[in-house]
PDB file of C-alpha atoms in Angstrom:
ATOM      1  CA  ASP A1476     -19.073 -20.626  -2.127  1.00 48.00           C
ATOM      2  CA  SER A1477     -17.125 -23.683  -3.286  1.00 45.00           C
ATOM      3  CA  ASP A1478     -18.327 -24.347  -6.761  1.00 48.00           C
ATOM      4  CA  GLY A1479     -15.764 -23.262  -9.339  1.00 47.00           C
ATOM      5  CA  GLU A1480     -13.934 -20.858  -6.950  1.00 54.00           C
ATOM      6  CA  ALA A1481     -10.439 -20.834  -5.813  1.00 55.00           C
ATOM      7  CA  GLU A1482      -8.172 -18.042  -4.129  1.00 57.00           C
ATOM      8  CA  MET A1483      -4.924 -16.943  -5.606  1.00 56.00           C
ATOM      9  CA  GLU A1484      -2.071 -17.341  -3.320  1.00 44.00           C
ATOM     10  CA  GLU A1485      -2.088 -14.410  -0.898  1.00 43.00           C
ATOM     11  CA  GLU A1486       1.075 -12.532  -0.381  1.00 43.00           C
ATOM     12  CA  PRO A1487       2.378 -12.514   3.178  1.00 38.00           C
ATOM     13  CA  LEU A1488       2.206  -9.371   5.335  1.00 36.00           C
ATOM     14  CA  CYS A1489       4.624  -6.698   4.605  1.00 34.00           C
ATOM     15  CA  HIS A1490       8.210  -6.940   5.348  1.00 34.00           C
ATOM     16  CA  LEU A1491      12.801  -6.465   5.942  1.00 32.00           C
ATOM     17  CA  PRO A1492      17.082  -6.627   6.940  1.00 31.00           C
ATOM     18  CA  LEU A1493      19.912  -6.754   9.100  1.00 28.00           C
ATOM     19  CA  THR A1494      21.632  -4.991  11.835  1.00 29.00           C
ATOM     20  CA  PRO A1495      19.939  -2.925  14.729  1.00 31.00           C
ATOM     21  CA  THR A1496      20.466   0.745  14.886  1.00 33.00           C
ATOM     22  CA  GLU A1497      22.896   2.088  17.416  1.00 31.00           C
ATOM     23  CA  GLY A1498      20.975   5.184  18.841  1.00 33.00           C
ATOM     24  CA  SER A1499      22.636   8.613  19.384  1.00 33.00           C
ATOM     25  CA  GLU A1500      21.338  11.369  21.461  1.00 35.00           C
ATOM     26  CA  THR A1501      23.050  14.108  19.525  1.00 34.00           C
ATOM     27  CA  ASP A1502      21.555  15.864  16.677  1.00 33.00           C
ATOM     28  CA  SER A1503      24.784  15.582  14.801  1.00 34.00           C
ATOM     29  CA  ASP A1504      24.768  11.751  15.074  1.00 37.00           C
ATOM     30  CA  SER A1505      21.030  11.039  14.606  1.00 32.00           C
ATOM     31  CA  MET A1506      21.071  11.357  10.962  1.00 29.00           C
ATOM     32  CA  LYS A1507      23.813   8.602  10.654  1.00 36.00           C
ATOM     33  CA  ASP A1508      21.589   6.341  12.651  1.00 36.00           C
ATOM     34  CA  PHE A1509      18.622   6.723  10.243  1.00 32.00           C
ATOM     35  CA  ILE A1510      19.912   7.783   6.844  1.00 32.00           C
ATOM     36  CA  ALA A1511      22.207   5.673   4.895  1.00 35.00           C
ATOM     37  CA  GLU A1512      25.147   7.586   3.656  1.00 37.00           C
ATOM     38  CA  GLU A1513      26.792   7.234   0.335  1.00 37.00           C
ATOM     39  CA  GLU A1514      30.311   5.779   0.249  1.00 37.00           C
ATOM     40  CA  GLU A1515      32.965   7.798  -1.731  1.00 39.00           C
ATOM     41  CA  ASP A1516      36.012   6.088  -3.139  1.00 42.00           C
ATOM     42  CA  ASP A1517      38.423   6.495  -6.090  1.00 42.00           C
ATOM     43  CA  ASN A1518      36.575   3.867  -8.179  1.00 46.00           C
ATOM     44  CA  ALA A1519      33.147   5.553  -7.779  1.00 43.00           C
ATOM     45  CA  ASN A1520      33.085   6.535 -11.468  1.00 46.00           C
ATOM     46  CA  THR A1521      34.199   3.152 -12.720  1.00 44.00           C
ATOM     47  CA  GLU A1522      31.467   1.498 -10.608  1.00 44.00           C
ATOM     48  CA  ASP A1523      28.761   3.865 -11.888  1.00 46.00           C
ATOM     49  CA  GLU A1524      29.722   2.866 -15.358  1.00 42.00           C
ATOM     50  CA  LYS A1525      29.491  -0.793 -14.739  1.00 40.00           C
ATOM     51  CA  SER A1526      26.189  -0.463 -12.995  1.00 42.00           C
ATOM     52  CA  GLU A1527      24.643   1.977 -15.478  1.00 41.00           C
ATOM     53  CA  ASN A1528      22.285  -0.515 -16.643  1.00 38.00           C
ATOM     54  CA  GLN A1529      21.344  -1.831 -13.341  1.00 40.00           C
ATOM     55  CA  PRO A1530      20.938   1.285 -11.030  1.00 40.00           C
ATOM     56  CA  GLN A1531      18.100  -0.133  -9.009  1.00 47.00           C
ATOM     57  CA  GLN A1532      19.950  -3.321  -8.168  1.00 45.00           C
ATOM     58  CA  LYS A1533      23.024  -1.381  -6.973  1.00 39.00           C
ATOM     59  CA  GLU A1534      21.003   0.674  -4.626  1.00 47.00           C
ATOM     60  CA  LEU A1535      19.141  -2.392  -3.380  1.00 46.00           C
ATOM     61  CA  ASN A1536      22.415  -3.834  -2.392  1.00 47.00           C
ATOM     62  CA  THR A1537      23.887  -0.792  -0.572  1.00 42.00           C
ATOM     63  CA  SER A1538      21.870   2.279   0.690  1.00 46.00           C
ATOM     64  CA  TYR A1539      18.515   0.472   0.392  1.00 48.00           C
ATOM     65  CA  SER A1540      19.276  -2.499   2.506  1.00 52.00           C
ATOM     66  CA  GLU A1541      20.897  -0.220   5.143  1.00 54.00           C
ATOM     67  CA  LEU A1542      17.788   1.936   5.077  1.00 52.00           C
ATOM     68  CA  LEU A1543      15.431  -0.948   5.504  1.00 56.00           C
ATOM     69  CA  ALA A1544      17.593  -1.975   8.601  1.00 59.00           C
ATOM     70  CA  HIS A1545      16.267   1.394  10.290  1.00 58.00           C
ATOM     71  CA  TYR A1546      12.678   0.722   9.248  1.00 64.00           C
ATOM     72  CA  VAL A1547      11.740  -1.703  12.008  1.00 63.00           C
ATOM     73  CA  PRO A1548      13.331   0.463  14.797  1.00 62.00           C
ATOM     74  CA  HIS A1549      11.324   3.364  13.296  1.00 62.00           C
ATOM     75  CA  CYS A1550       8.047   1.351  13.711  1.00 65.00           C
ATOM     76  CA  LYS A1551       8.866   0.156  17.229  1.00 58.00           C
ATOM     77  CA  ILE A1552      10.062   3.548  18.451  1.00 61.00           C
ATOM     78  CA  LYS A1553       6.671   5.133  17.216  1.00 60.00           C
ATOM     79  CA  ILE A1554       4.753   2.434  18.697  1.00 56.00           C
ATOM     80  CA  SER A1555       6.488   2.407  21.970  1.00 55.00           C
ATOM     81  CA  ASP A1556       6.461   6.240  22.425  1.00 56.00           C
ATOM     82  CA  ASP A1557       4.039   8.026  20.341  1.00 53.00           C
ATOM     83  CA  SER A1558       4.739  11.341  22.037  1.00 53.00           C
ATOM     84  CA  ILE A1559       8.075  11.500  20.258  1.00 48.00           C
ATOM     85  CA  TYR A1560       6.070  12.098  17.042  1.00 49.00           C
ATOM     86  CA  GLY A1561       3.343  14.095  18.556  1.00 48.00           C
ATOM     87  CA  THR A1562       5.591  16.815  19.934  1.00 48.00           C
ATOM     88  CA  ARG A1563       8.635  16.509  17.534  1.00 41.00           C
ATOM     89  CA  ARG A1564      10.706  17.666  20.271  1.00 39.00           C
ATOM     90  CA  LYS A1565      13.762  15.564  19.148  1.00 53.00           C
ATOM     91  CA  LYS A1566      15.415  16.080  15.867  1.00 55.00           C
ATOM     92  CA  TYR A1567      16.010  12.273  16.248  1.00 50.00           C
ATOM     93  CA  ALA A1568      12.261  11.622  15.528  1.00 52.00           C
ATOM     94  CA  GLN A1569      12.352  13.888  12.480  1.00 58.00           C
ATOM     95  CA  ASP A1570      15.266  12.034  11.114  1.00 59.00           C
ATOM     96  CA  MET A1571      13.417   8.648  11.468  1.00 58.00           C
ATOM     97  CA  LEU A1572      10.422  10.107   9.419  1.00 59.00           C
ATOM     98  CA  LEU A1573      12.905  11.328   6.901  1.00 67.00           C
ATOM     99  CA  SER A1574      14.207   7.853   6.328  1.00 65.00           C
ATOM    100  CA  LEU A1575      10.981   6.438   6.179  1.00 64.00           C
ATOM    101  CA  HIS A1576       9.598   8.664   3.584  1.00 73.00           C
ATOM    102  CA  TYR A1577      13.069   8.199   1.713  1.00 76.00           C
ATOM    103  CA  LEU A1578      12.219   4.607   1.391  1.00 76.00           C
ATOM    104  CA  ASP A1579       8.885   5.530  -0.183  1.00 80.00           C
ATOM    105  CA  ASP A1580      10.012   8.261  -2.411  1.00 84.00           C
ATOM    106  CA  ARG A1581      13.129   6.689  -3.866  1.00 82.00           C
ATOM    107  CA  PHE A1582      12.204   3.043  -4.100  1.00 85.00           C
ATOM    108  CA  ILE A1583       8.486   2.200  -3.837  1.00 90.00           C
ATOM    109  CA  GLN A1584       6.795   5.260  -5.413  1.00 92.00           C
ATOM    110  CA  PRO A1585       8.639   5.165  -8.677  1.00 93.00           C
ATOM    111  CA  ARG A1586       7.583   1.483  -9.166  1.00 94.00           C
ATOM    112  CA  LEU A1587       3.887   2.320  -8.297  1.00 95.00           C
ATOM    113  CA  GLU A1588       3.894   5.187 -10.904  1.00 94.00           C
ATOM    114  CA  ASN A1589       5.425   2.851 -13.497  1.00 94.00           C
ATOM    115  CA  LEU A1590       2.831   0.146 -12.879  1.00 95.00           C
ATOM    116  CA  ILE A1591       0.038   2.787 -13.124  1.00 95.00           C
ATOM    117  CA  SER A1592       1.546   4.400 -16.430  1.00 93.00           C
ATOM    118  CA  ARG A1593       1.784   1.122 -18.160  1.00 91.00           C
ATOM    119  CA  SER A1594      -1.814   0.052 -17.340  1.00 93.00           C
ATOM    120  CA  ARG A1595      -5.286   1.091 -18.510  1.00 94.00           C
ATOM    121  CA  TRP A1596      -6.648   1.462 -14.978  1.00 97.00           C
ATOM    122  CA  LYS A1597      -9.294   4.086 -14.451  1.00 96.00           C
ATOM    123  CA  ASP A1598      -8.670   6.502 -11.577  1.00 96.00           C
ATOM    124  CA  ARG A1599     -11.684   5.347  -9.675  1.00 96.00           C
ATOM    125  CA  TYR A1600     -10.167   1.762  -9.379  1.00 98.00           C
ATOM    126  CA  LYS A1601      -6.654   3.015  -8.555  1.00 97.00           C
ATOM    127  CA  GLU A1602      -8.126   5.203  -5.777  1.00 96.00           C
ATOM    128  CA  ARG A1603      -9.890   2.042  -4.358  1.00 95.00           C
ATOM    129  CA  VAL A1604      -6.629   0.017  -4.385  1.00 97.00           C
ATOM    130  CA  ASP A1605      -4.817   2.947  -2.742  1.00 96.00           C
ATOM    131  CA  CYS A1606      -7.301   3.226   0.047  1.00 92.00           C
ATOM    132  CA  TYR A1607      -7.894  -0.382   1.230  1.00 94.00           C
ATOM    133  CA  PRO A1608      -4.937  -2.028   3.198  1.00 95.00           C
ATOM    134  CA  TYR A1609      -5.901  -5.625   2.552  1.00 95.00           C
ATOM    135  CA  VAL A1610      -6.757  -7.457  -0.636  1.00 97.00           C
ATOM    136  CA  ARG A1611      -7.788 -10.988  -1.534  1.00 97.00           C
ATOM    137  CA  ILE A1612      -8.118 -12.066  -5.258  1.00 98.00           C
ATOM    138  CA  ILE A1613     -10.494 -14.896  -5.698  1.00 97.00           C
ATOM    139  CA  LEU A1614     -10.883 -17.091  -8.920  1.00 96.00           C
ATOM    140  CA  LYS A1615     -14.676 -17.039  -9.915  1.00 94.00           C
ATOM    141  CA  ASN A1616     -16.882 -18.297 -12.583  1.00 94.00           C
ATOM    142  CA  PRO A1617     -15.616 -16.262 -15.772  1.00 94.00           C
ATOM    143  CA  GLU A1618     -17.887 -13.651 -17.367  1.00 95.00           C
ATOM    144  CA  ASN A1619     -17.507 -11.831 -20.591  1.00 96.00           C
ATOM    145  CA  ILE A1620     -18.076  -8.378 -19.222  1.00 97.00           C
ATOM    146  CA  SER A1621     -16.450  -4.823 -18.687  1.00 97.00           C
ATOM    147  CA  CYS A1622     -13.565  -5.113 -16.338  1.00 98.00           C
ATOM    148  CA  GLU A1623     -14.051  -2.836 -13.245  1.00 98.00           C
ATOM    149  CA  ALA A1624     -10.378  -1.846 -13.373  1.00 98.00           C
ATOM    150  CA  CYS A1625      -9.800  -0.742 -16.951  1.00 97.00           C
ATOM    151  CA  GLU A1626     -13.451  -0.729 -18.119  1.00 96.00           C
ATOM    152  CA  LEU A1627     -12.716  -2.721 -21.226  1.00 96.00           C
ATOM    153  CA  ASN A1628     -14.630  -5.837 -22.250  1.00 96.00           C
ATOM    154  CA  ARG A1629     -12.566  -8.704 -20.776  1.00 94.00           C
ATOM    155  CA  TYR A1630     -13.020 -12.341 -20.043  1.00 94.00           C
ATOM    156  CA  CYS A1631     -13.383 -11.494 -16.217  1.00 97.00           C
ATOM    157  CA  LYS A1632     -12.900 -14.443 -13.609  1.00 96.00           C
ATOM    158  CA  PHE A1633     -11.407 -12.670 -10.617  1.00 98.00           C
ATOM    159  CA  ASN A1634     -13.030 -10.890  -7.790  1.00 98.00           C
ATOM    160  CA  VAL A1635     -10.842  -8.340  -6.029  1.00 98.00           C
ATOM    161  CA  LEU A1636     -11.901  -8.059  -2.445  1.00 97.00           C
ATOM    162  CA  LEU A1637     -10.585  -4.910  -0.854  1.00 97.00           C
ATOM    163  CA  SER A1638     -11.062  -4.296   2.975  1.00 94.00           C
ATOM    164  CA  GLY A1639      -9.752  -2.699   6.087  1.00 92.00           C
ATOM    165  CA  LYS A1640      -9.803   0.802   7.554  1.00 89.00           C
ATOM    166  CA  LEU A1641      -8.344   3.668   5.783  1.00 89.00           C
ATOM    167  CA  TYR A1642      -5.095   5.072   7.089  1.00 89.00           C
ATOM    168  CA  ASN A1643      -2.696   8.054   6.559  1.00 85.00           C
ATOM    169  CA  SER A1644       0.034   6.907   4.363  1.00 81.00           C
ATOM    170  CA  ARG A1645       2.595   9.320   6.009  1.00 78.00           C
ATOM    171  CA  THR A1646       1.857   8.766   9.647  1.00 75.00           C
ATOM    172  CA  LEU A1647       0.513   5.181   9.228  1.00 77.00           C
ATOM    173  CA  GLU A1648      -2.403   5.928  11.727  1.00 80.00           C
ATOM    174  CA  ALA A1649      -5.668   4.176  10.954  1.00 83.00           C
ATOM    175  CA  ASP A1650      -8.773   6.305  10.636  1.00 80.00           C
ATOM    176  CA  ASP A1651     -10.686   4.851  13.511  1.00 73.00           C
ATOM    177  CA  PHE A1652     -13.702   7.025  12.697  1.00 71.00           C
ATOM    178  CA  MET A1653     -14.165   5.109   9.461  1.00 66.00           C
ATOM    179  CA  SER A1654     -15.853   1.662   9.416  1.00 68.00           C
ATOM    180  CA  ASP A1655     -13.967  -1.434   8.332  1.00 72.00           C
ATOM    181  CA  ASP A1656     -15.446  -1.292   4.737  1.00 82.00           C
ATOM    182  CA  LYS A1657     -15.189  -3.866   2.068  1.00 91.00           C
ATOM    183  CA  GLN A1658     -15.537  -3.624  -1.608  1.00 94.00           C
ATOM    184  CA  VAL A1659     -15.683  -6.362  -4.387  1.00 97.00           C
ATOM    185  CA  LEU A1660     -14.654  -5.679  -7.889  1.00 98.00           C
ATOM    186  CA  LYS A1661     -14.748  -8.026 -10.986  1.00 98.00           C
ATOM    187  CA  VAL A1662     -11.688  -7.845 -13.142  1.00 98.00           C
ATOM    188  CA  GLY A1663      -9.744  -9.602 -15.883  1.00 97.00           C
ATOM    189  CA  MET A1664      -6.478 -11.628 -15.439  1.00 95.00           C
ATOM    190  CA  VAL A1665      -4.080  -8.884 -16.300  1.00 94.00           C
ATOM    191  CA  CYS A1666      -5.692  -6.425 -13.942  1.00 96.00           C
ATOM    192  CA  ALA A1667      -6.023  -8.882 -11.168  1.00 97.00           C
ATOM    193  CA  ASN A1668      -2.229  -9.626 -11.469  1.00 96.00           C
ATOM    194  CA  ARG A1669      -1.316  -6.019 -11.580  1.00 97.00           C
ATOM    195  CA  THR A1670      -3.530  -5.355  -8.448  1.00 98.00           C
ATOM    196  CA  ARG A1671      -1.578  -7.951  -6.483  1.00 97.00           C
ATOM    197  CA  VAL A1672       1.718  -6.536  -7.490  1.00 97.00           C
ATOM    198  CA  TYR A1673       0.823  -2.872  -6.934  1.00 98.00           C
ATOM    199  CA  HIS A1674      -0.969  -3.652  -3.711  1.00 98.00           C
ATOM    200  CA  ASN A1675       1.938  -5.446  -2.161  1.00 96.00           C
ATOM    201  CA  LEU A1676       4.160  -2.352  -2.687  1.00 94.00           C
ATOM    202  CA  LYS A1677       1.590   0.217  -2.036  1.00 95.00           C
ATOM    203  CA  HIS A1678       0.728  -1.059   1.459  1.00 94.00           C
ATOM    204  CA  PHE A1679       4.097  -2.469   2.463  1.00 89.00           C
ATOM    205  CA  LYS A1680       4.924   0.320   5.084  1.00 84.00           C
ATOM    206  CA  TYR A1681       1.463   0.004   6.673  1.00 86.00           C
ATOM    207  CA  LYS A1682       1.562  -3.729   7.017  1.00 87.00           C
ATOM    208  CA  LEU A1683       5.028  -3.719   8.436  1.00 82.00           C
ATOM    209  CA  TYR A1684       3.850  -1.193  10.968  1.00 80.00           C
ATOM    210  CA  VAL A1685       0.881  -3.455  11.997  1.00 82.00           C
ATOM    211  CA  ASP A1686       3.369  -6.306  12.314  1.00 83.00           C
ATOM    212  CA  CYS A1687       5.761  -4.389  14.479  1.00 77.00           C
ATOM    213  CA  SER A1688       2.732  -3.107  16.489  1.00 75.00           C
ATOM    214  CA  SER A1689       1.508  -6.593  17.211  1.00 78.00           C
ATOM    215  CA  ILE A1690       5.075  -7.812  18.247  1.00 77.00           C
ATOM    216  CA  THR A1691       5.641  -4.679  20.580  1.00 71.00           C
ATOM    217  CA  LYS A1692       2.200  -5.009  22.197  1.00 71.00           C
ATOM    218  CA  LEU A1693       2.804  -8.582  22.941  1.00 72.00           C
ATOM    219  CA  ASP A1694       6.204  -7.906  24.504  1.00 65.00           C
ATOM    220  CA  GLY A1695       4.656  -5.376  26.744  1.00 61.00           C
ATOM    221  CA  VAL A1696       7.401  -2.975  26.646  1.00 56.00           C
ATOM    222  CA  GLY A1697       6.958  -1.914  30.221  1.00 61.00           C
ATOM    223  CA  ASP A1698       9.222   0.588  31.748  1.00 67.00           C
ATOM    224  CA  GLU A1699      12.254  -0.059  29.748  1.00 67.00           C
ATOM    225  CA  PRO A1700      13.834   2.736  27.847  1.00 72.00           C
ATOM    226  CA  VAL A1701      12.517   2.993  24.205  1.00 68.00           C
ATOM    227  CA  LYS A1702      16.017   2.678  22.708  1.00 70.00           C
ATOM    228  CA  ASP A1703      16.638  -0.608  24.815  1.00 76.00           C
ATOM    229  CA  THR A1704      13.239  -2.061  23.821  1.00 73.00           C
ATOM    230  CA  VAL A1705      14.009  -1.401  20.176  1.00 73.00           C
ATOM    231  CA  GLU A1706      17.407  -2.943  20.143  1.00 77.00           C
ATOM    232  CA  ARG A1707      16.227  -6.056  22.152  1.00 81.00           C
ATOM    233  CA  LEU A1708      13.128  -6.703  20.016  1.00 79.00           C
ATOM    234  CA  PHE A1709      15.215  -6.095  16.717  1.00 78.00           C
ATOM    235  CA  ASN A1710      17.824  -8.498  17.819  1.00 83.00           C
ATOM    236  CA  GLN A1711      15.263 -11.125  18.461  1.00 83.00           C
ATOM    237  CA  LEU A1712      13.593 -10.721  15.075  1.00 82.00           C
ATOM    238  CA  ASP A1713      16.911 -10.596  13.379  1.00 81.00           C
ATOM    239  CA  ASN A1714      18.250 -13.768  15.129  1.00 87.00           C
ATOM    240  CA  SER A1715      14.948 -15.630  14.235  1.00 86.00           C
ATOM    241  CA  GLY A1716      15.142 -14.964  10.556  1.00 85.00           C
ATOM    242  CA  TRP A1717      11.931 -12.680  10.716  1.00 85.00           C
ATOM    243  CA  ILE A1718      13.790  -9.629   9.284  1.00 80.00           C
ATOM    244  CA  ARG A1719      15.747 -11.538   6.515  1.00 82.00           C
ATOM    245  CA  LYS A1720      12.268 -13.177   5.394  1.00 84.00           C
ATOM    246  CA  ARG A1721      10.488  -9.707   5.153  1.00 83.00           C
ATOM    247  CA  TYR A1722      13.567  -8.286   3.352  1.00 82.00           C
ATOM    248  CA  ASN A1723      13.437 -11.233   0.901  1.00 84.00           C
ATOM    249  CA  ASP A1724       9.637 -10.541   0.417  1.00 86.00           C
ATOM    250  CA  LEU A1725      10.083  -6.933  -0.325  1.00 86.00           C
ATOM    251  CA  GLU A1726      12.868  -7.797  -2.985  1.00 87.00           C
ATOM    252  CA  ASP A1727      10.243 -10.135  -4.570  1.00 92.00           C
ATOM    253  CA  TYR A1728       7.732  -7.345  -4.486  1.00 93.00           C
ATOM    254  CA  MET A1729      10.125  -4.874  -6.237  1.00 91.00           C
ATOM    255  CA  ASN A1730      11.200  -7.571  -8.813  1.00 91.00           C
ATOM    256  CA  ASP A1731       7.540  -8.393  -9.592  1.00 93.00           C
ATOM    257  CA  ALA A1732       6.843  -4.777 -10.285  1.00 93.00           C
ATOM    258  CA  ASP A1733      10.073  -4.188 -12.453  1.00 92.00           C
ATOM    259  CA  ILE A1734       9.270  -7.131 -14.755  1.00 90.00           C
ATOM    260  CA  PHE A1735       5.394  -6.673 -14.918  1.00 86.00           C
ATOM    261  CA  GLN A1736       4.370  -6.533 -18.620  1.00 66.00           C
ATOM    262  CA  GLU A1737       2.466  -3.788 -20.582  1.00 63.00           C
ATOM    263  CA  GLU A1738      -1.190  -3.954 -20.724  1.00 62.00           C
ATOM    264  CA  LYS A1739      -2.386  -5.705 -23.674  1.00 51.00           C
TER     265      LYS A1739
END
């Protein structure tokens, strides 16, 4: 498979930021642990006017970065003690789910919708990209054929290889009853690039969850209280630069989505 083939640089696994969460056992405090609060000051209106043309960047530097700081603890608590989510006995767990979905709804989903609205992708192709958590985009020998993403006649020289088990985008649980399927689709250059940008954002949460799951399982967790495990592992990742690296990667993914060009 070596003649005339090359693989586009594959983006790293999903990724994130700064300080660990200080847990609270009370319902009144739990929301503070997992939902970033908006700061109020006398200059609020002035700041809003200054940032009117850059609302996404302002959010990224404030509530977004704080929210991301709670994402890894969410993953680790979910992995360490699944019963928290199964029974929903603690409002604490519901607050974490709320912060997790807020991340998606406020920052990721609007960018995904924008990428789709500016493309000519067919629903069938989008559904496939949505379903499979892993992608490889491989440069192949070019063919003048119908692109399998937009179904327009294109100079297609990329194979999009989609793979992995389907998973629930809200719970992040993989569907173990489905086989580890693969699909290969021939696309043009613009659709290949859009696929990379879209896929990085679409499956960000799941890949981060998989990363955290691997780290937690390697650690062993043991009989240590869940909150202690979360804080200890988070501090280790933060001090090693793991958190910052993933936060930077996510910033790159969002920037790629914001500047992606219209379909020609």
